mmCIF file with all atom_site columns, C-alpha atoms in Angstrom:
data_model
loop_
_atom_site.group_PDB
_atom_site.id
_atom_site.type_symbol
_atom_site.label_atom_id
_atom_site.label_alt_id
_atom_site.label_comp_id
_atom_site.label_asym_id
_atom_site.label_entity_id
_atom_site.label_seq_id
_atom_site.pdbx_PDB_ins_code
_atom_site.Cartn_x
_atom_site.Cartn_y
_atom_site.Cartn_z
_atom_site.occupancy
_atom_site.B_iso_or_equiv
_atom_site.pdbx_formal_charge
_atom_site.auth_seq_id
_atom_site.auth_comp_id
_atom_site.auth_asym_id
_atom_site.auth_atom_id
_atom_site.pdbx_PDB_model_num
ATOM 1   C CA . GLU A 1 1   ? -191.361 -232.200 -103.214 1.00 46.00 ? 911  GLU A CA 1
ATOM 2   C CA . GLU A 1 2   ? -193.274 -232.601 -106.480 1.00 51.00 ? 912  GLU A CA 1
ATOM 3   C CA . PRO A 1 3   ? -192.012 -230.796 -109.580 1.00 55.00 ? 913  PRO A CA 1
ATOM 4   C CA . ASP A 1 4   ? -193.802 -227.573 -110.506 1.00 58.00 ? 914  ASP A CA 1
ATOM 5   C CA . GLU A 1 5   ? -193.258 -228.036 -114.230 1.00 59.00 ? 915  GLU A CA 1
ATOM 6   C CA . ALA A 1 6   ? -194.805 -230.652 -116.482 1.00 59.00 ? 916  ALA A CA 1
ATOM 7   C CA . PRO A 1 7   ? -192.521 -233.495 -117.553 1.00 58.00 ? 917  PRO A CA 1
ATOM 8   C CA . THR A 1 8   ? -190.887 -233.266 -120.956 1.00 55.00 ? 918  THR A CA 1
ATOM 9   C CA . ARG A 1 9   ? -189.918 -236.188 -123.134 1.00 52.00 ? 919  ARG A CA 1
ATOM 10  C CA . GLU A 1 10  ? -188.652 -237.005 -126.553 1.00 53.00 ? 920  GLU A CA 1
ATOM 11  C CA . VAL A 1 11  ? -191.075 -238.969 -128.710 1.00 50.00 ? 921  VAL A CA 1
ATOM 12  C CA . ILE A 1 12  ? -189.938 -242.084 -130.518 1.00 50.00 ? 922  ILE A CA 1
ATOM 13  C CA . VAL A 1 13  ? -192.569 -243.979 -132.494 1.00 48.00 ? 923  VAL A CA 1
ATOM 14  C CA . ALA A 1 14  ? -191.824 -247.218 -134.296 1.00 48.00 ? 924  ALA A CA 1
ATOM 15  C CA . SER A 1 15  ? -192.873 -247.362 -137.945 1.00 52.00 ? 925  SER A CA 1
ATOM 16  C CA . ALA A 1 16  ? -194.443 -250.807 -137.517 1.00 60.00 ? 926  ALA A CA 1
ATOM 17  C CA . GLY A 1 17  ? -197.684 -251.478 -135.705 1.00 80.00 ? 927  GLY A CA 1
ATOM 18  C CA . VAL A 1 18  ? -201.219 -250.171 -135.859 1.00 91.00 ? 928  VAL A CA 1
ATOM 19  C CA . LYS A 1 19  ? -201.680 -246.596 -137.050 1.00 96.00 ? 929  LYS A CA 1
ATOM 20  C CA . PHE A 1 20  ? -204.765 -244.610 -136.139 1.00 97.00 ? 930  PHE A CA 1
ATOM 21  C CA . PRO A 1 21  ? -206.584 -241.674 -137.809 1.00 97.00 ? 931  PRO A CA 1
ATOM 22  C CA . LEU A 1 22  ? -205.251 -238.433 -136.332 1.00 98.00 ? 932  LEU A CA 1
ATOM 23  C CA . SER A 1 23  ? -208.792 -236.995 -136.477 1.00 97.00 ? 933  SER A CA 1
ATOM 24  C CA . HIS A 1 24  ? -209.925 -239.454 -133.792 1.00 98.00 ? 934  HIS A CA 1
ATOM 25  C CA . PHE A 1 25  ? -207.720 -237.650 -131.242 1.00 98.00 ? 935  PHE A CA 1
ATOM 26  C CA . ALA A 1 26  ? -208.887 -234.104 -132.025 1.00 98.00 ? 936  ALA A CA 1
ATOM 27  C CA . ASN A 1 27  ? -211.060 -232.007 -129.723 1.00 97.00 ? 937  ASN A CA 1
ATOM 28  C CA . PRO A 1 28  ? -214.602 -233.246 -130.491 1.00 97.00 ? 938  PRO A CA 1
ATOM 29  C CA . GLU A 1 29  ? -216.012 -229.696 -130.106 1.00 97.00 ? 939  GLU A CA 1
ATOM 30  C CA . PHE A 1 30  ? -218.962 -230.915 -128.030 1.00 97.00 ? 940  PHE A CA 1
ATOM 31  C CA . THR A 1 31  ? -222.061 -228.717 -127.819 1.00 97.00 ? 941  THR A CA 1
ATOM 32  C CA . GLU A 1 32  ? -223.314 -230.481 -124.671 1.00 96.00 ? 942  GLU A CA 1
ATOM 33  C CA . ARG A 1 33  ? -222.268 -232.906 -121.951 1.00 94.00 ? 943  ARG A CA 1
ATOM 34  C CA . THR A 1 34  ? -221.498 -236.173 -123.698 1.00 95.00 ? 944  THR A CA 1
ATOM 35  C CA . PRO A 1 35  ? -221.254 -239.669 -122.195 1.00 92.00 ? 945  PRO A CA 1
ATOM 36  C CA . ILE A 1 36  ? -218.570 -242.069 -123.378 1.00 92.00 ? 946  ILE A CA 1
ATOM 37  C CA . THR A 1 37  ? -219.481 -243.216 -126.869 1.00 93.00 ? 947  THR A CA 1
ATOM 38  C CA . ILE A 1 38  ? -217.800 -245.678 -129.226 1.00 95.00 ? 948  ILE A CA 1
ATOM 39  C CA . ASP A 1 39  ? -218.524 -245.531 -132.956 1.00 95.00 ? 949  ASP A CA 1
ATOM 40  C CA . ASP A 1 40  ? -218.419 -248.566 -135.250 1.00 93.00 ? 950  ASP A CA 1
ATOM 41  C CA . ASP A 1 41  ? -214.944 -247.519 -136.466 1.00 94.00 ? 951  ASP A CA 1
ATOM 42  C CA . GLY A 1 42  ? -213.556 -247.642 -132.891 1.00 95.00 ? 952  GLY A CA 1
ATOM 43  C CA . HIS A 1 43  ? -213.608 -243.889 -132.256 1.00 97.00 ? 953  HIS A CA 1
ATOM 44  C CA . VAL A 1 44  ? -214.010 -243.314 -128.487 1.00 96.00 ? 954  VAL A CA 1
ATOM 45  C CA . TYR A 1 45  ? -215.189 -239.920 -127.235 1.00 97.00 ? 955  TYR A CA 1
ATOM 46  C CA . GLY A 1 46  ? -217.094 -238.226 -124.441 1.00 96.00 ? 956  GLY A CA 1
ATOM 47  C CA . HIS A 1 47  ? -216.620 -236.356 -121.187 1.00 96.00 ? 957  HIS A CA 1
ATOM 48  C CA . LEU A 1 48  ? -214.640 -237.690 -118.257 1.00 95.00 ? 958  LEU A CA 1
ATOM 49  C CA . ALA A 1 49  ? -216.089 -235.039 -115.920 1.00 95.00 ? 959  ALA A CA 1
ATOM 50  C CA . VAL A 1 50  ? -218.163 -231.890 -116.256 1.00 94.00 ? 960  VAL A CA 1
ATOM 51  C CA . TRP A 1 51  ? -217.619 -228.478 -114.691 1.00 96.00 ? 961  TRP A CA 1
ATOM 52  C CA . GLY A 1 52  ? -219.706 -227.352 -111.745 1.00 92.00 ? 962  GLY A CA 1
ATOM 53  C CA . GLN A 1 53  ? -220.806 -230.834 -110.666 1.00 91.00 ? 963  GLN A CA 1
ATOM 54  C CA . CYS A 1 54  ? -220.004 -232.057 -107.154 1.00 88.00 ? 964  CYS A CA 1
ATOM 55  C CA . HIS A 1 55  ? -218.232 -235.403 -106.810 1.00 88.00 ? 965  HIS A CA 1
ATOM 56  C CA . THR A 1 56  ? -220.667 -238.000 -105.452 1.00 86.00 ? 966  THR A CA 1
ATOM 57  C CA . ALA A 1 57  ? -218.252 -239.496 -102.901 1.00 81.00 ? 967  ALA A CA 1
ATOM 58  C CA . TRP A 1 58  ? -218.340 -236.513 -100.537 1.00 76.00 ? 968  TRP A CA 1
ATOM 59  C CA . ASP A 1 59  ? -221.538 -235.770 -98.641  1.00 77.00 ? 969  ASP A CA 1
ATOM 60  C CA . ARG A 1 60  ? -220.508 -232.586 -96.830  1.00 82.00 ? 970  ARG A CA 1
ATOM 61  C CA . ASP A 1 61  ? -218.143 -230.901 -99.278  1.00 87.00 ? 971  ASP A CA 1
ATOM 62  C CA . CYS A 1 62  ? -218.636 -230.077 -102.931 1.00 90.00 ? 972  CYS A CA 1
ATOM 63  C CA . VAL A 1 63  ? -215.494 -231.373 -104.645 1.00 88.00 ? 973  VAL A CA 1
ATOM 64  C CA . LEU A 1 64  ? -215.292 -230.261 -108.285 1.00 92.00 ? 974  LEU A CA 1
ATOM 65  C CA . ALA A 1 65  ? -213.237 -231.668 -111.156 1.00 93.00 ? 975  ALA A CA 1
ATOM 66  C CA . PRO A 1 66  ? -209.963 -229.727 -111.253 1.00 94.00 ? 976  PRO A CA 1
ATOM 67  C CA . ARG A 1 67  ? -208.580 -227.984 -114.327 1.00 95.00 ? 977  ARG A CA 1
ATOM 68  C CA . SER A 1 68  ? -205.117 -229.048 -115.437 1.00 96.00 ? 978  SER A CA 1
ATOM 69  C CA . ARG A 1 69  ? -202.265 -226.586 -114.930 1.00 95.00 ? 979  ARG A CA 1
ATOM 70  C CA . HIS A 1 70  ? -199.972 -228.815 -117.014 1.00 94.00 ? 980  HIS A CA 1
ATOM 71  C CA . ASN A 1 71  ? -202.155 -229.501 -120.073 1.00 95.00 ? 981  ASN A CA 1
ATOM 72  C CA . TYR A 1 72  ? -202.760 -233.109 -118.936 1.00 97.00 ? 982  TYR A CA 1
ATOM 73  C CA . ALA A 1 73  ? -199.060 -234.008 -119.221 1.00 95.00 ? 983  ALA A CA 1
ATOM 74  C CA . TYR A 1 74  ? -199.319 -236.454 -116.305 1.00 94.00 ? 984  TYR A CA 1
ATOM 75  C CA . PHE A 1 75  ? -202.088 -238.369 -118.110 1.00 95.00 ? 985  PHE A CA 1
ATOM 76  C CA . LEU A 1 76  ? -200.863 -238.099 -121.709 1.00 97.00 ? 986  LEU A CA 1
ATOM 77  C CA . THR A 1 77  ? -197.731 -240.159 -121.078 1.00 94.00 ? 987  THR A CA 1
ATOM 78  C CA . GLY A 1 78  ? -197.854 -242.568 -124.039 1.00 94.00 ? 988  GLY A CA 1
ATOM 79  C CA . THR A 1 79  ? -197.687 -242.110 -127.796 1.00 96.00 ? 989  THR A CA 1
ATOM 80  C CA . VAL A 1 80  ? -199.320 -243.870 -130.745 1.00 96.00 ? 990  VAL A CA 1
ATOM 81  C CA . ALA A 1 81  ? -198.585 -243.664 -134.453 1.00 96.00 ? 991  ALA A CA 1
ATOM 82  C CA . THR A 1 82  ? -201.125 -242.044 -136.755 1.00 97.00 ? 992  THR A CA 1
ATOM 83  C CA . GLU A 1 83  ? -201.941 -242.696 -140.402 1.00 96.00 ? 993  GLU A CA 1
ATOM 84  C CA . GLU A 1 84  ? -200.744 -239.156 -141.118 1.00 96.00 ? 994  GLU A CA 1
ATOM 85  C CA . GLY A 1 85  ? -197.291 -239.876 -139.673 1.00 95.00 ? 995  GLY A CA 1
ATOM 86  C CA . VAL A 1 86  ? -197.787 -237.512 -136.723 1.00 94.00 ? 996  VAL A CA 1
ATOM 87  C CA . PRO A 1 87  ? -197.022 -239.024 -133.291 1.00 96.00 ? 997  PRO A CA 1
ATOM 88  C CA . GLN A 1 88  ? -200.042 -238.584 -131.005 1.00 97.00 ? 998  GLN A CA 1
ATOM 89  C CA . PRO A 1 89  ? -199.605 -238.252 -127.231 1.00 97.00 ? 999  PRO A CA 1
ATOM 90  C CA . ILE A 1 90  ? -202.170 -240.424 -125.433 1.00 97.00 ? 1000 ILE A CA 1
ATOM 91  C CA . GLY A 1 91  ? -203.391 -241.550 -122.075 1.00 96.00 ? 1001 GLY A CA 1
ATOM 92  C CA . THR A 1 92  ? -205.126 -244.867 -121.557 1.00 95.00 ? 1002 THR A CA 1
ATOM 93  C CA . ILE A 1 93  ? -208.592 -245.706 -120.350 1.00 94.00 ? 1003 ILE A CA 1
ATOM 94  C CA . THR A 1 94  ? -208.336 -248.771 -118.152 1.00 92.00 ? 1004 THR A CA 1
ATOM 95  C CA . MET A 1 95  ? -210.963 -251.274 -117.103 1.00 90.00 ? 1005 MET A CA 1
ATOM 96  C CA . GLY A 1 96  ? -211.026 -254.229 -114.741 1.00 86.00 ? 1006 GLY A CA 1
ATOM 97  C CA . GLY A 1 97  ? -209.005 -252.700 -111.935 1.00 79.00 ? 1007 GLY A CA 1
ATOM 98  C CA . ASP A 1 98  ? -209.670 -250.498 -108.949 1.00 80.00 ? 1008 ASP A CA 1
ATOM 99  C CA . HIS A 1 99  ? -208.635 -246.928 -108.250 1.00 81.00 ? 1009 HIS A CA 1
ATOM 100 C CA . ALA A 1 100 ? -205.299 -246.541 -106.522 1.00 78.00 ? 1010 ALA A CA 1
ATOM 101 C CA . GLY A 1 101 ? -205.681 -245.986 -102.785 1.00 79.00 ? 1011 GLY A CA 1
ATOM 102 C CA . ASP A 1 102 ? -206.211 -242.443 -101.523 1.00 82.00 ? 1012 ASP A CA 1
ATOM 103 C CA . SER A 1 103 ? -203.133 -242.704 -99.298  1.00 81.00 ? 1013 SER A CA 1
ATOM 104 C CA . LEU A 1 104 ? -200.774 -243.230 -102.251 1.00 83.00 ? 1014 LEU A CA 1
ATOM 105 C CA . GLY A 1 105 ? -198.743 -240.370 -103.653 1.00 80.00 ? 1015 GLY A CA 1
ATOM 106 C CA . ARG A 1 106 ? -198.670 -239.643 -107.376 1.00 83.00 ? 1016 ARG A CA 1
ATOM 107 C CA . ILE A 1 107 ? -195.733 -241.913 -108.241 1.00 81.00 ? 1017 ILE A CA 1
ATOM 108 C CA . ASP A 1 108 ? -197.103 -244.939 -106.372 1.00 77.00 ? 1018 ASP A CA 1
ATOM 109 C CA . ALA A 1 109 ? -200.568 -244.317 -107.838 1.00 76.00 ? 1019 ALA A CA 1
ATOM 110 C CA . GLU A 1 110 ? -199.064 -244.222 -111.344 1.00 80.00 ? 1020 GLU A CA 1
ATOM 111 C CA . LYS A 1 111 ? -197.403 -247.592 -110.632 1.00 78.00 ? 1021 LYS A CA 1
ATOM 112 C CA . HIS A 1 112 ? -200.828 -248.958 -109.640 1.00 79.00 ? 1022 HIS A CA 1
ATOM 113 C CA . TYR A 1 113 ? -202.134 -248.222 -113.175 1.00 72.00 ? 1023 TYR A CA 1
ATOM 114 C CA . ALA A 1 114 ? -199.014 -249.457 -114.985 1.00 76.00 ? 1024 ALA A CA 1
ATOM 115 C CA . ALA A 1 115 ? -200.385 -252.810 -116.237 1.00 74.00 ? 1025 ALA A CA 1
ATOM 116 C CA . THR A 1 116 ? -200.963 -252.371 -119.973 1.00 77.00 ? 1026 THR A CA 1
ATOM 117 C CA . SER A 1 117 ? -203.262 -255.414 -119.907 1.00 77.00 ? 1027 SER A CA 1
ATOM 118 C CA . LEU A 1 118 ? -205.937 -253.214 -118.258 1.00 86.00 ? 1028 LEU A CA 1
ATOM 119 C CA . ALA A 1 119 ? -205.949 -250.686 -121.137 1.00 90.00 ? 1029 ALA A CA 1
ATOM 120 C CA . VAL A 1 120 ? -209.082 -250.630 -123.315 1.00 94.00 ? 1030 VAL A CA 1
ATOM 121 C CA . ALA A 1 121 ? -208.656 -247.316 -125.184 1.00 96.00 ? 1031 ALA A CA 1
ATOM 122 C CA . TYR A 1 122 ? -206.017 -244.759 -126.129 1.00 97.00 ? 1032 TYR A CA 1
ATOM 123 C CA . VAL A 1 123 ? -207.220 -241.161 -125.840 1.00 98.00 ? 1033 VAL A CA 1
ATOM 124 C CA . ASN A 1 124 ? -206.243 -237.539 -126.000 1.00 98.00 ? 1034 ASN A CA 1
ATOM 125 C CA . CYS A 1 125 ? -207.935 -235.178 -123.547 1.00 97.00 ? 1035 CYS A CA 1
ATOM 126 C CA . GLY A 1 126 ? -208.528 -231.523 -122.941 1.00 98.00 ? 1036 GLY A CA 1
ATOM 127 C CA . GLU A 1 127 ? -211.016 -228.997 -121.614 1.00 98.00 ? 1037 GLU A CA 1
ATOM 128 C CA . ASP A 1 128 ? -214.049 -227.418 -123.217 1.00 97.00 ? 1038 ASP A CA 1
ATOM 129 C CA . ALA A 1 129 ? -216.956 -225.313 -121.962 1.00 97.00 ? 1039 ALA A CA 1
ATOM 130 C CA . HIS A 1 130 ? -218.652 -228.416 -120.530 1.00 97.00 ? 1040 HIS A CA 1
ATOM 131 C CA . GLY A 1 131 ? -215.782 -230.254 -118.847 1.00 96.00 ? 1041 GLY A CA 1
ATOM 132 C CA . ILE A 1 132 ? -212.880 -232.600 -119.520 1.00 97.00 ? 1042 ILE A CA 1
ATOM 133 C CA . TRP A 1 133 ? -213.215 -234.365 -122.862 1.00 98.00 ? 1043 TRP A CA 1
ATOM 134 C CA . VAL A 1 134 ? -211.520 -237.489 -124.174 1.00 98.00 ? 1044 VAL A CA 1
ATOM 135 C CA . SER A 1 135 ? -211.215 -238.574 -127.799 1.00 98.00 ? 1045 SER A CA 1
ATOM 136 C CA . GLY A 1 136 ? -209.310 -241.496 -129.235 1.00 98.00 ? 1046 GLY A CA 1
ATOM 137 C CA . VAL A 1 137 ? -209.533 -245.124 -130.258 1.00 97.00 ? 1047 VAL A CA 1
ATOM 138 C CA . VAL A 1 138 ? -210.373 -248.542 -128.876 1.00 96.00 ? 1048 VAL A CA 1
ATOM 139 C CA . LYS A 1 139 ? -207.225 -250.569 -128.189 1.00 95.00 ? 1049 LYS A CA 1
ATOM 140 C CA . PRO A 1 140 ? -206.717 -253.251 -130.862 1.00 95.00 ? 1050 PRO A CA 1
ATOM 141 C CA . GLY A 1 141 ? -207.917 -256.665 -129.700 1.00 94.00 ? 1051 GLY A CA 1
ATOM 142 C CA . ILE A 1 142 ? -210.681 -255.388 -127.415 1.00 93.00 ? 1052 ILE A CA 1
ATOM 143 C CA . THR A 1 143 ? -213.790 -257.567 -127.696 1.00 93.00 ? 1053 THR A CA 1
ATOM 144 C CA . ASP A 1 144 ? -217.377 -256.501 -128.367 1.00 93.00 ? 1054 ASP A CA 1
ATOM 145 C CA . GLU A 1 145 ? -218.182 -257.552 -124.799 1.00 93.00 ? 1055 GLU A CA 1
ATOM 146 C CA . GLN A 1 146 ? -215.500 -255.233 -123.418 1.00 92.00 ? 1056 GLN A CA 1
ATOM 147 C CA . ILE A 1 147 ? -216.797 -252.362 -125.564 1.00 92.00 ? 1057 ILE A CA 1
ATOM 148 C CA . THR A 1 148 ? -220.300 -252.967 -124.196 1.00 92.00 ? 1058 THR A CA 1
ATOM 149 C CA . GLU A 1 149 ? -218.925 -253.059 -120.644 1.00 91.00 ? 1059 GLU A CA 1
ATOM 150 C CA . MET A 1 150 ? -217.064 -249.772 -121.165 1.00 90.00 ? 1060 MET A CA 1
ATOM 151 C CA . THR A 1 151 ? -220.030 -247.877 -122.612 1.00 89.00 ? 1061 THR A CA 1
ATOM 152 C CA . ALA A 1 152 ? -222.482 -249.344 -120.081 1.00 88.00 ? 1062 ALA A CA 1
ATOM 153 C CA . GLY A 1 153 ? -220.472 -247.612 -117.382 1.00 86.00 ? 1063 GLY A CA 1
ATOM 154 C CA . SER A 1 154 ? -218.808 -244.232 -117.292 1.00 88.00 ? 1064 SER A CA 1
ATOM 155 C CA . LEU A 1 155 ? -215.333 -242.849 -116.750 1.00 91.00 ? 1065 LEU A CA 1
ATOM 156 C CA . SER A 1 156 ? -213.772 -242.037 -113.422 1.00 90.00 ? 1066 SER A CA 1
ATOM 157 C CA . GLY A 1 157 ? -210.622 -239.957 -113.146 1.00 92.00 ? 1067 GLY A CA 1
ATOM 158 C CA . ASP A 1 158 ? -207.786 -240.163 -110.650 1.00 90.00 ? 1068 ASP A CA 1
ATOM 159 C CA . TRP A 1 159 ? -206.242 -236.797 -109.802 1.00 92.00 ? 1069 TRP A CA 1
ATOM 160 C CA . ARG A 1 160 ? -203.072 -236.523 -107.675 1.00 91.00 ? 1070 ARG A CA 1
ATOM 161 C CA . GLY A 1 161 ? -201.079 -233.629 -106.282 1.00 89.00 ? 1071 GLY A CA 1
ATOM 162 C CA . VAL A 1 162 ? -198.351 -232.175 -108.478 1.00 89.00 ? 1072 VAL A CA 1
ATOM 163 C CA . GLY A 1 163 ? -196.623 -228.941 -107.496 1.00 85.00 ? 1073 GLY A CA 1
ATOM 164 C CA . GLY A 1 164 ? -199.604 -227.560 -105.601 1.00 87.00 ? 1074 GLY A CA 1
ATOM 165 C CA . SER A 1 165 ? -202.320 -228.564 -108.068 1.00 90.00 ? 1075 SER A CA 1
ATOM 166 C CA . LEU A 1 166 ? -204.290 -231.704 -108.806 1.00 93.00 ? 1076 LEU A CA 1
ATOM 167 C CA . GLU A 1 167 ? -203.462 -233.394 -112.114 1.00 94.00 ? 1077 GLU A CA 1
ATOM 168 C CA . LEU A 1 168 ? -205.235 -236.239 -113.889 1.00 94.00 ? 1078 LEU A CA 1
ATOM 169 C CA . ILE A 1 169 ? -203.066 -239.366 -113.911 1.00 90.00 ? 1079 ILE A CA 1
ATOM 170 C CA . ALA A 1 170 ? -205.585 -242.075 -114.879 1.00 91.00 ? 1080 ALA A CA 1
ATOM 171 C CA . ALA A 1 171 ? -209.045 -242.698 -116.325 1.00 93.00 ? 1081 ALA A CA 1
ATOM 172 C CA . LEU A 1 172 ? -210.974 -245.854 -115.488 1.00 92.00 ? 1082 LEU A CA 1
ATOM 173 C CA . ALA A 1 173 ? -214.189 -247.301 -116.854 1.00 90.00 ? 1083 ALA A CA 1
ATOM 174 C CA . VAL A 1 174 ? -216.412 -247.902 -113.806 1.00 89.00 ? 1084 VAL A CA 1
ATOM 175 C CA . ASN A 1 175 ? -220.033 -248.621 -112.891 1.00 86.00 ? 1085 ASN A CA 1
ATOM 176 C CA . ALA A 1 176 ? -220.406 -245.772 -110.384 1.00 84.00 ? 1086 ALA A CA 1
ATOM 177 C CA . PRO A 1 177 ? -218.425 -242.663 -111.381 1.00 83.00 ? 1087 PRO A CA 1
ATOM 178 C CA . GLY A 1 178 ? -217.805 -239.743 -109.061 1.00 82.00 ? 1088 GLY A CA 1
ATOM 179 C CA . PHE A 1 179 ? -218.791 -237.279 -111.800 1.00 81.00 ? 1089 PHE A CA 1
ATOM 180 C CA . PRO A 1 180 ? -221.755 -238.860 -113.642 1.00 80.00 ? 1090 PRO A CA 1
ATOM 181 C CA . ILE A 1 181 ? -222.334 -237.344 -117.088 1.00 81.00 ? 1091 ILE A CA 1
#
């Protein structure tokens, strides 16, 4: 049986390492649907999915992006340091791998995405009037070619069952998303 409450954790952030502007993780306050965009300073932002749009993988049923009952706690499982000294919960955008199989439960699907070498961006996420937004930073060391590859595609989410609801556990950069923006 899956837990009905979001996981809790203590946050420990090392003082060494790259620190990011806290403002890059804030709600972008979009006024319209926004594709994934990366600014010259490495700020990544856009929508992962929009409300009221049917997923493209199902011909007969209209499957919509679910709202999070747990404030994206199953996606925002990491933490980065900020220039302001405030630890920032993050999820990762991955690229270069496939979605976890539909037959996998949440825990096995999370293991599928565990390779940090697939991460290309660290993001916060939330909901606005248009859909599910992400905002964060490009992972240090990502090449210009990888940035081009990420923005040439779109994001695709992986939602799994948790306590009777579907929760986002991963976001992948793909060529053919289920919820095109």
